[in-house]
C-alpha cells in the first residue's frame, strides 16, 4: 500500500508491486478524473470498478476487463442526463 505520484500531476493510492499498480487502488488524474477498483499489471480490471471522466461528467460503475467496460454495469451520461444500466461489451 502506498502513494505513487506521476509527472503529469496524477496520483495513485493503493496496492502496488515495484511501482506497478496491482491490487486495490485509486488513480486520480490532475484534472480530477479518477479510476478505482482492482488493478492488474497497471490496468484497471475487476467486477466492482468506478470511473469518472471530469471532461464529460460521465460516471461508470461496474466490471472492467483490461481497461474496458465489460458486463453488467451502470453509466451516468452527464450530457444526456440519463442513466444506462445494462450490458457493456469492450467499450
mmCIF file of N, CA, C and O in Angstrom:
data_model
loop_
_atom_site.group_PDB
_atom_site.id
_atom_site.type_symbol
_atom_site.label_atom_id
_atom_site.label_comp_id
_atom_site.label_asym_id
_atom_site.label_seq_id
_atom_site.Cartn_x
_atom_site.Cartn_y
_atom_site.Cartn_z
ATOM 1 N N UNK A 1 0.853 -1.167 0.000
ATOM 2 C CA UNK A 1 0.000 0.000 0.000
ATOM 3 C C UNK A 1 0.896 1.226 0.000
ATOM 4 O O UNK A 1 1.884 1.279 0.714
ATOM 5 N N UNK A 2 0.566 2.179 -0.834
ATOM 6 C CA UNK A 2 1.376 3.379 -0.880
ATOM 7 C C UNK A 2 0.813 4.398 -1.839
ATOM 8 O O UNK A 2 -0.223 4.203 -2.458
ATOM 9 N N UNK A 3 1.537 5.494 -1.968
ATOM 10 C CA UNK A 3 1.156 6.596 -2.828
ATOM 11 C C UNK A 3 2.197 6.742 -3.934
ATOM 12 O O UNK A 3 3.394 6.827 -3.659
ATOM 13 N N UNK A 4 1.724 6.741 -5.188
ATOM 14 C CA UNK A 4 2.602 6.969 -6.332
ATOM 15 C C UNK A 4 2.223 8.310 -6.946
ATOM 16 O O UNK A 4 1.049 8.568 -7.212
ATOM 17 N N UNK A 5 3.212 9.171 -7.166
ATOM 18 C CA UNK A 5 2.979 10.470 -7.788
ATOM 19 C C UNK A 5 3.557 10.451 -9.201
ATOM 20 O O UNK A 5 4.650 9.935 -9.417
ATOM 21 N N UNK A 6 2.816 11.013 -10.153
ATOM 22 C CA UNK A 6 3.218 10.989 -11.553
ATOM 23 C C UNK A 6 3.606 12.395 -12.032
ATOM 24 O O UNK A 6 3.067 13.391 -11.541
ATOM 25 N N UNK A 7 4.512 12.495 -13.020
ATOM 26 C CA UNK A 7 4.968 13.794 -13.527
ATOM 27 C C UNK A 7 3.838 14.667 -14.082
ATOM 28 O O UNK A 7 3.930 15.886 -14.071
ATOM 29 N N UNK A 8 2.737 14.055 -14.556
ATOM 30 C CA UNK A 8 1.633 14.831 -15.126
ATOM 31 C C UNK A 8 0.701 15.404 -14.056
ATOM 32 O O UNK A 8 -0.306 16.022 -14.364
ATOM 33 N N UNK A 9 1.032 15.164 -12.786
ATOM 34 C CA UNK A 9 0.226 15.682 -11.689
ATOM 35 C C UNK A 9 -0.765 14.680 -11.133
ATOM 36 O O UNK A 9 -1.433 14.949 -10.140
ATOM 37 N N UNK A 10 -0.866 13.517 -11.758
ATOM 38 C CA UNK A 10 -1.757 12.477 -11.268
ATOM 39 C C UNK A 10 -1.155 11.750 -10.075
ATOM 40 O O UNK A 10 0.034 11.876 -9.773
ATOM 41 N N UNK A 11 -2.001 10.991 -9.384
ATOM 42 C CA UNK A 11 -1.514 10.194 -8.264
ATOM 43 C C UNK A 11 -2.318 8.906 -8.140
ATOM 44 O O UNK A 11 -3.465 8.830 -8.584
ATOM 45 N N UNK A 12 -1.696 7.920 -7.579
ATOM 46 C CA UNK A 12 -2.326 6.626 -7.333
ATOM 47 C C UNK A 12 -2.114 6.293 -5.866
ATOM 48 O O UNK A 12 -1.003 6.401 -5.349
ATOM 49 N N UNK A 13 -3.197 5.894 -5.202
ATOM 50 C CA UNK A 13 -3.089 5.440 -3.822
ATOM 51 C C UNK A 13 -3.654 4.028 -3.750
ATOM 52 O O UNK A 13 -4.803 3.800 -4.115
ATOM 53 N N UNK A 14 -2.829 3.106 -3.342
ATOM 54 C CA UNK A 14 -3.289 1.737 -3.227
ATOM 55 C C UNK A 14 -2.145 0.746 -3.267
ATOM 56 O O UNK A 14 -0.979 1.100 -3.077
ATOM 57 N N UNK A 15 -2.505 -0.488 -3.547
ATOM 58 C CA UNK A 15 -1.527 -1.565 -3.588
ATOM 59 C C UNK A 15 -0.746 -1.510 -4.893
ATOM 60 O O UNK A 15 -1.310 -1.207 -5.946
ATOM 61 N N UNK A 16 0.546 -1.796 -4.786
ATOM 62 C CA UNK A 16 1.384 -1.862 -5.983
ATOM 63 C C UNK A 16 2.581 -2.763 -5.687
ATOM 64 O O UNK A 16 2.913 -3.037 -4.539
ATOM 65 N N UNK A 17 3.199 -3.221 -6.760
ATOM 66 C CA UNK A 17 4.407 -4.042 -6.668
ATOM 67 C C UNK A 17 5.464 -3.401 -7.548
ATOM 68 O O UNK A 17 5.283 -3.327 -8.769
ATOM 69 N N UNK A 18 6.510 -2.905 -6.946
ATOM 70 C CA UNK A 18 7.603 -2.255 -7.664
ATOM 71 C C UNK A 18 7.096 -1.195 -8.645
ATOM 72 O O UNK A 18 7.429 -1.196 -9.824
ATOM 73 N N UNK A 19 6.222 -0.310 -8.132
ATOM 74 C CA UNK A 19 5.655 0.823 -8.863
ATOM 75 C C UNK A 19 4.655 0.442 -9.948
ATOM 76 O O UNK A 19 4.247 1.286 -10.748
ATOM 77 N N UNK A 20 4.243 -0.817 -10.000
ATOM 78 C CA UNK A 20 3.208 -1.274 -10.931
ATOM 79 C C UNK A 20 1.923 -1.456 -10.129
ATOM 80 O O UNK A 20 1.916 -2.158 -9.113
ATOM 81 N N UNK A 21 0.843 -0.813 -10.569
ATOM 82 C CA UNK A 21 -0.431 -0.910 -9.851
ATOM 83 C C UNK A 21 -0.928 -2.339 -9.879
ATOM 84 O O UNK A 21 -1.161 -2.913 -10.945
ATOM 85 N N UNK A 22 -1.062 -2.924 -8.687
ATOM 86 C CA UNK A 22 -1.511 -4.311 -8.510
ATOM 87 C C UNK A 22 -2.348 -4.364 -7.236
ATOM 88 O O UNK A 22 -1.869 -3.977 -6.182
ATOM 89 N N UNK A 23 -3.589 -4.835 -7.344
ATOM 90 C CA UNK A 23 -4.452 -4.900 -6.172
ATOM 91 C C UNK A 23 -5.444 -3.751 -6.171
ATOM 92 O O UNK A 23 -5.731 -3.148 -7.196
ATOM 93 N N UNK A 24 -5.951 -3.421 -5.009
ATOM 94 C CA UNK A 24 -6.988 -2.406 -4.878
ATOM 95 C C UNK A 24 -6.360 -1.021 -4.774
ATOM 96 O O UNK A 24 -5.420 -0.814 -4.011
ATOM 97 N N UNK A 25 -6.902 -0.078 -5.561
ATOM 98 C CA UNK A 25 -6.373 1.275 -5.509
ATOM 99 C C UNK A 25 -7.202 2.257 -6.321
ATOM 100 O O UNK A 25 -8.167 1.883 -6.983
ATOM 101 N N UNK A 26 -6.787 3.531 -6.241
ATOM 102 C CA UNK A 26 -7.489 4.603 -6.932
ATOM 103 C C UNK A 26 -6.470 5.506 -7.625
ATOM 104 O O UNK A 26 -5.535 5.985 -7.003
ATOM 105 N N UNK A 27 -6.685 5.730 -8.909
ATOM 106 C CA UNK A 27 -5.867 6.629 -9.710
ATOM 107 C C UNK A 27 -6.655 7.921 -9.890
ATOM 108 O O UNK A 27 -7.788 7.901 -10.377
ATOM 109 N N UNK A 28 -6.059 9.041 -9.492
ATOM 110 C CA UNK A 28 -6.701 10.340 -9.656
ATOM 111 C C UNK A 28 -5.827 11.167 -10.592
ATOM 112 O O UNK A 28 -4.651 11.399 -10.310
ATOM 113 N N UNK A 29 -6.407 11.569 -11.701
ATOM 114 C CA UNK A 29 -5.670 12.383 -12.669
ATOM 115 C C UNK A 29 -5.667 13.838 -12.222
ATOM 116 O O UNK A 29 -6.506 14.261 -11.420
ATOM 117 N N UNK A 30 -4.742 14.621 -12.743
ATOM 118 C CA UNK A 30 -4.590 16.021 -12.372
ATOM 119 C C UNK A 30 -5.883 16.816 -12.569
ATOM 120 O O UNK A 30 -6.210 17.697 -11.789
ATOM 121 N N UNK A 31 -6.655 16.472 -13.612
ATOM 122 C CA UNK A 31 -7.885 17.214 -13.903
ATOM 123 C C UNK A 31 -9.069 16.810 -13.021
ATOM 124 O O UNK A 31 -10.136 17.393 -13.108
ATOM 125 N N UNK A 32 -8.895 15.781 -12.181
ATOM 126 C CA UNK A 32 -9.959 15.337 -11.284
ATOM 127 C C UNK A 32 -10.636 14.044 -11.695
ATOM 128 O O UNK A 32 -11.404 13.465 -10.932
ATOM 129 N N UNK A 33 -10.387 13.566 -12.915
ATOM 130 C CA UNK A 33 -10.923 12.263 -13.325
ATOM 131 C C UNK A 33 -10.313 11.180 -12.448
ATOM 132 O O UNK A 33 -9.204 11.336 -11.950
ATOM 133 N N UNK A 34 -11.043 10.097 -12.241
ATOM 134 C CA UNK A 34 -10.476 9.013 -11.443
ATOM 135 C C UNK A 34 -10.927 7.646 -11.932
ATOM 136 O O UNK A 34 -11.928 7.521 -12.628
ATOM 137 N N UNK A 35 -10.134 6.647 -11.553
ATOM 138 C CA UNK A 35 -10.440 5.238 -11.792
ATOM 139 C C UNK A 35 -10.140 4.504 -10.496
ATOM 140 O O UNK A 35 -9.061 4.677 -9.932
ATOM 141 N N UNK A 36 -11.071 3.700 -10.023
ATOM 142 C CA UNK A 36 -10.801 2.956 -8.799
ATOM 143 C C UNK A 36 -11.359 1.555 -8.887
ATOM 144 O O UNK A 36 -12.341 1.299 -9.564
ATOM 145 N N UNK A 37 -10.669 0.666 -8.212
ATOM 146 C CA UNK A 37 -11.054 -0.734 -8.204
ATOM 147 C C UNK A 37 -9.821 -1.610 -8.087
ATOM 148 O O UNK A 37 -8.835 -1.227 -7.456
ATOM 149 N N UNK A 38 -9.861 -2.745 -8.734
ATOM 150 C CA UNK A 38 -8.754 -3.691 -8.705
ATOM 151 C C UNK A 38 -7.877 -3.495 -9.933
ATOM 152 O O UNK A 38 -8.382 -3.347 -11.045
ATOM 153 N N UNK A 39 -6.571 -3.504 -9.709
ATOM 154 C CA UNK A 39 -5.593 -3.298 -10.775
ATOM 155 C C UNK A 39 -4.755 -4.552 -10.952
ATOM 156 O O UNK A 39 -4.410 -5.222 -9.981
ATOM 157 N N UNK A 40 -4.441 -4.869 -12.203
ATOM 158 C CA UNK A 40 -3.536 -5.973 -12.536
ATOM 159 C C UNK A 40 -2.594 -5.474 -13.622
ATOM 160 O O UNK A 40 -3.048 -5.110 -14.704
ATOM 161 N N UNK A 41 -1.308 -5.441 -13.332
ATOM 162 C CA UNK A 41 -0.325 -5.016 -14.326
ATOM 163 C C UNK A 41 -0.583 -3.620 -14.871
ATOM 164 O O UNK A 41 -0.501 -3.395 -16.067
ATOM 165 N N UNK A 42 -0.949 -2.697 -14.009
ATOM 166 C CA UNK A 42 -1.212 -1.288 -14.361
ATOM 167 C C UNK A 42 -2.519 -1.076 -15.118
ATOM 168 O O UNK A 42 -2.769 0.005 -15.625
ATOM 169 N N UNK A 43 -3.374 -2.104 -15.234
ATOM 170 C CA UNK A 43 -4.664 -1.956 -15.906
ATOM 171 C C UNK A 43 -5.783 -2.176 -14.897
ATOM 172 O O UNK A 43 -5.729 -3.096 -14.084
ATOM 173 N N UNK A 44 -6.811 -1.338 -14.984
ATOM 174 C CA UNK A 44 -7.990 -1.492 -14.142
ATOM 175 C C UNK A 44 -8.763 -2.712 -14.616
ATOM 176 O O UNK A 44 -9.145 -2.804 -15.785
ATOM 177 N N UNK A 45 -8.961 -3.667 -13.732
ATOM 178 C CA UNK A 45 -9.634 -4.922 -14.071
ATOM 179 C C UNK A 45 -10.347 -5.431 -12.838
ATOM 180 O O UNK A 45 -9.739 -5.554 -11.790
ATOM 181 N N UNK A 46 -11.638 -5.706 -12.952
ATOM 182 C CA UNK A 46 -12.346 -6.253 -11.808
ATOM 183 C C UNK A 46 -13.847 -6.132 -11.954
ATOM 184 O O UNK A 46 -14.352 -5.487 -12.876
ATOM 185 N N UNK A 47 -14.564 -6.729 -11.025
ATOM 186 C CA UNK A 47 -16.021 -6.764 -11.108
ATOM 187 C C UNK A 47 -16.677 -5.531 -10.496
ATOM 188 O O UNK A 47 -17.834 -5.252 -10.766
ATOM 189 N N UNK A 48 -15.954 -4.791 -9.678
ATOM 190 C CA UNK A 48 -16.543 -3.646 -8.990
ATOM 191 C C UNK A 48 -15.620 -2.432 -9.132
ATOM 192 O O UNK A 48 -14.855 -2.127 -8.230
ATOM 193 N N UNK A 49 -15.718 -1.739 -10.257
ATOM 194 C CA UNK A 49 -14.850 -0.595 -10.551
ATOM 195 C C UNK A 49 -15.704 0.652 -10.743
ATOM 196 O O UNK A 49 -16.885 0.572 -11.068
ATOM 197 N N UNK A 50 -15.065 1.805 -10.540
ATOM 198 C CA UNK A 50 -15.724 3.078 -10.825
ATOM 199 C C UNK A 50 -14.766 3.954 -11.620
ATOM 200 O O UNK A 50 -13.578 4.020 -11.313
ATOM 201 N N UNK A 51 -15.327 4.619 -12.651
ATOM 202 C CA UNK A 51 -14.532 5.507 -13.495
ATOM 203 C C UNK A 51 -15.321 6.801 -13.687
ATOM 204 O O UNK A 51 -16.478 6.778 -14.109
ATOM 205 N N UNK A 52 -14.685 7.928 -13.361
ATOM 206 C CA UNK A 52 -15.296 9.238 -13.546
ATOM 207 C C UNK A 52 -14.443 10.043 -14.510
ATOM 208 O O UNK A 52 -13.233 10.177 -14.316
ATOM 209 N N UNK A 53 -15.077 10.584 -15.555
ATOM 210 C CA UNK A 53 -14.396 11.431 -16.540
ATOM 211 C C UNK A 53 -14.859 12.866 -16.320
ATOM 212 O O UNK A 53 -16.009 13.204 -16.593
ATOM 213 N N UNK A 54 -13.971 13.693 -15.807
ATOM 214 C CA UNK A 54 -14.347 15.065 -15.463
ATOM 215 C C UNK A 54 -14.703 15.887 -16.702
ATOM 216 O O UNK A 54 -15.560 16.780 -16.632
ATOM 217 N N UNK A 55 -14.097 15.598 -17.850
ATOM 218 C CA UNK A 55 -14.381 16.353 -19.074
ATOM 219 C C UNK A 55 -15.813 16.148 -19.550
ATOM 220 O O UNK A 55 -16.486 17.097 -19.937
ATOM 221 N N UNK A 56 -16.294 14.912 -19.520
ATOM 222 C CA UNK A 56 -17.655 14.625 -19.979
ATOM 223 C C UNK A 56 -18.660 14.638 -18.835
ATOM 224 O O UNK A 56 -19.858 14.795 -19.050
ATOM 225 N N UNK A 57 -18.179 14.427 -17.611
ATOM 226 C CA UNK A 57 -19.066 14.318 -16.452
ATOM 227 C C UNK A 57 -19.645 12.928 -16.285
ATOM 228 O O UNK A 57 -20.453 12.687 -15.391
ATOM 229 N N UNK A 58 -19.236 11.975 -17.145
ATOM 230 C CA UNK A 58 -19.768 10.615 -17.091
ATOM 231 C C UNK A 58 -19.173 9.833 -15.923
ATOM 232 O O UNK A 58 -17.995 9.975 -15.595
ATOM 233 N N UNK A 59 -20.009 8.994 -15.315
ATOM 234 C CA UNK A 59 -19.569 8.120 -14.226
ATOM 235 C C UNK A 59 -20.027 6.710 -14.543
ATOM 236 O O UNK A 59 -21.219 6.469 -14.777
ATOM 237 N N UNK A 60 -19.084 5.778 -14.573
ATOM 238 C CA UNK A 60 -19.376 4.360 -14.833
ATOM 239 C C UNK A 60 -19.095 3.567 -13.565
ATOM 240 O O UNK A 60 -18.099 3.797 -12.882
ATOM 241 N N UNK A 61 -19.960 2.620 -13.280
ATOM 242 C CA UNK A 61 -19.766 1.714 -12.160
ATOM 243 C C UNK A 61 -20.106 0.307 -12.632
ATOM 244 O O UNK A 61 -21.199 0.068 -13.160
ATOM 245 N N UNK A 62 -19.148 -0.606 -12.479
ATOM 246 C CA UNK A 62 -19.374 -1.973 -12.920
ATOM 247 C C UNK A 62 -18.075 -2.662 -13.264
ATOM 248 O O UNK A 62 -16.988 -2.158 -12.959
ATOM 249 N N UNK A 63 -18.166 -3.807 -13.923
ATOM 250 C CA UNK A 63 -16.962 -4.572 -14.250
ATOM 251 C C UNK A 63 -16.147 -3.949 -15.384
ATOM 252 O O UNK A 63 -16.700 -3.363 -16.315
ATOM 253 N N UNK A 64 -14.835 -4.095 -15.239
ATOM 254 C CA UNK A 64 -13.893 -3.657 -16.265
ATOM 255 C C UNK A 64 -12.888 -4.775 -16.468
ATOM 256 O O UNK A 64 -12.388 -5.357 -15.505
ATOM 257 N N UNK A 65 -12.618 -5.101 -17.730
ATOM 258 C CA UNK A 65 -11.637 -6.124 -18.078
ATOM 259 C C UNK A 65 -10.612 -5.480 -18.995
ATOM 260 O O UNK A 65 -10.968 -4.926 -20.040
ATOM 261 N N UNK A 66 -9.346 -5.528 -18.595
ATOM 262 C CA UNK A 66 -8.251 -4.918 -19.369
ATOM 263 C C UNK A 66 -8.531 -3.461 -19.729
ATOM 264 O O UNK A 66 -8.305 -3.020 -20.852
ATOM 265 N N UNK A 67 -9.081 -2.703 -18.798
ATOM 266 C CA UNK A 67 -9.319 -1.285 -19.011
ATOM 267 C C UNK A 67 -10.586 -0.948 -19.777
ATOM 268 O O UNK A 67 -10.838 0.210 -20.071
ATOM 269 N N UNK A 68 -11.418 -1.946 -20.112
ATOM 270 C CA UNK A 68 -12.634 -1.700 -20.892
ATOM 271 C C UNK A 68 -13.872 -2.147 -20.126
ATOM 272 O O UNK A 68 -13.856 -3.167 -19.446
ATOM 273 N N UNK A 69 -14.958 -1.371 -20.278
ATOM 274 C CA UNK A 69 -16.230 -1.734 -19.635
ATOM 275 C C UNK A 69 -16.751 -3.015 -20.281
ATOM 276 O O UNK A 69 -16.924 -3.074 -21.496
ATOM 277 N N UNK A 70 -16.996 -4.006 -19.458
ATOM 278 C CA UNK A 70 -17.450 -5.306 -19.954
ATOM 279 C C UNK A 70 -18.384 -5.934 -18.926
ATOM 280 O O UNK A 70 -18.022 -6.059 -17.765
ATOM 281 N N UNK A 71 -19.577 -6.327 -19.350
ATOM 282 C CA UNK A 71 -20.517 -6.974 -18.437
ATOM 283 C C UNK A 71 -21.593 -6.019 -17.947
ATOM 284 O O UNK A 71 -21.791 -4.941 -18.489
ATOM 285 N N UNK A 72 -22.303 -6.433 -16.907
ATOM 286 C CA UNK A 72 -23.421 -5.680 -16.348
ATOM 287 C C UNK A 72 -22.909 -4.466 -15.570
ATOM 288 O O UNK A 72 -22.210 -4.620 -14.579
ATOM 289 N N UNK A 73 -23.251 -3.253 -16.028
ATOM 290 C CA UNK A 73 -22.779 -2.049 -15.367
ATOM 291 C C UNK A 73 -23.794 -0.931 -15.460
ATOM 292 O O UNK A 73 -24.881 -1.078 -16.019
ATOM 293 N N UNK A 74 -23.404 0.216 -14.905
ATOM 294 C CA UNK A 74 -24.264 1.394 -14.906
ATOM 295 C C UNK A 74 -23.431 2.599 -15.326
ATOM 296 O O UNK A 74 -22.349 2.823 -14.806
ATOM 297 N N UNK A 75 -23.967 3.386 -16.267
ATOM 298 C CA UNK A 75 -23.289 4.571 -16.768
ATOM 299 C C UNK A 75 -24.217 5.775 -16.645
ATOM 300 O O UNK A 75 -25.332 5.757 -17.169
ATOM 301 N N UNK A 76 -23.739 6.803 -15.933
ATOM 302 C CA UNK A 76 -24.461 8.070 -15.904
ATOM 303 C C UNK A 76 -23.872 8.933 -17.009
ATOM 304 O O UNK A 76 -22.691 9.270 -16.976
ATOM 305 N N UNK A 77 -24.686 9.282 -17.993
ATOM 306 C CA UNK A 77 -24.288 10.143 -19.111
ATOM 307 C C UNK A 77 -24.681 11.577 -18.743
ATOM 308 O O UNK A 77 -25.862 11.927 -18.731
ATOM 309 N N UNK A 78 -23.689 12.401 -18.428
ATOM 310 C CA UNK A 78 -23.959 13.754 -17.941
ATOM 311 C C UNK A 78 -24.566 14.655 -19.007
ATOM 312 O O UNK A 78 -25.404 15.505 -18.702
ATOM 313 N N UNK A 79 -24.169 14.490 -20.264
ATOM 314 C CA UNK A 79 -24.695 15.337 -21.341
ATOM 315 C C UNK A 79 -26.181 15.055 -21.556
ATOM 316 O O UNK A 79 -26.996 15.971 -21.642
ATOM 317 N N UNK A 80 -26.539 13.786 -21.636
ATOM 318 C CA UNK A 80 -27.933 13.406 -21.857
ATOM 319 C C UNK A 80 -28.741 13.426 -20.563
ATOM 320 O O UNK A 80 -29.970 13.325 -20.596
ATOM 321 N N UNK A 81 -28.045 13.516 -19.418
ATOM 322 C CA UNK A 81 -28.676 13.464 -18.099
ATOM 323 C C UNK A 81 -29.514 12.187 -17.954
ATOM 324 O O UNK A 81 -30.669 12.223 -17.544
ATOM 325 N N UNK A 82 -28.882 11.058 -18.330
ATOM 326 C CA UNK A 82 -29.548 9.756 -18.293
ATOM 327 C C UNK A 82 -28.636 8.731 -17.629
ATOM 328 O O UNK A 82 -27.418 8.876 -17.628
ATOM 329 N N UNK A 83 -29.273 7.682 -17.142
ATOM 330 C CA UNK A 83 -28.534 6.548 -16.603
ATOM 331 C C UNK A 83 -28.847 5.336 -17.470
ATOM 332 O O UNK A 83 -30.014 5.026 -17.713
ATOM 333 N N UNK A 84 -27.787 4.697 -17.968
ATOM 334 C CA UNK A 84 -27.940 3.449 -18.716
ATOM 335 C C UNK A 84 -27.495 2.329 -17.800
ATOM 336 O O UNK A 84 -26.407 2.386 -17.230
ATOM 337 N N UNK A 85 -28.338 1.325 -17.652
ATOM 338 C CA UNK A 85 -27.964 0.154 -16.864
ATOM 339 C C UNK A 85 -28.191 -1.068 -17.739
ATOM 340 O O UNK A 85 -29.279 -1.277 -18.259
ATOM 341 N N UNK A 86 -27.115 -1.830 -17.942
ATOM 342 C CA UNK A 86 -27.227 -2.988 -18.797
ATOM 343 C C UNK A 86 -25.862 -3.559 -19.118
ATOM 344 O O UNK A 86 -24.893 -3.327 -18.397
ATOM 345 N N UNK A 87 -25.795 -4.294 -20.216
ATOM 346 C CA UNK A 87 -24.547 -4.960 -20.609
ATOM 347 C C UNK A 87 -23.661 -4.028 -21.430
ATOM 348 O O UNK A 87 -24.120 -3.316 -22.309
ATOM 349 N N UNK A 88 -22.377 -4.094 -21.125
ATOM 350 C CA UNK A 88 -21.358 -3.396 -21.876
ATOM 351 C C UNK A 88 -20.421 -4.442 -22.464
ATOM 352 O O UNK A 88 -20.191 -5.473 -21.839
ATOM 353 N N UNK A 89 -19.913 -4.172 -23.641
ATOM 354 C CA UNK A 89 -19.002 -5.113 -24.274
ATOM 355 C C UNK A 89 -17.795 -4.379 -24.839
ATOM 356 O O UNK A 89 -17.892 -3.694 -25.855
ATOM 357 N N UNK A 90 -16.658 -4.507 -24.146
ATOM 358 C CA UNK A 90 -15.392 -3.936 -24.606
ATOM 359 C C UNK A 90 -15.481 -2.476 -25.023
ATOM 360 O O UNK A 90 -15.031 -2.101 -26.085
ATOM 361 N N UNK A 91 -16.090 -1.637 -24.184
ATOM 362 C CA UNK A 91 -16.087 -0.225 -24.559
ATOM 363 C C UNK A 91 -15.758 0.674 -23.417
ATOM 364 O O UNK A 91 -15.519 0.635 -22.403
#
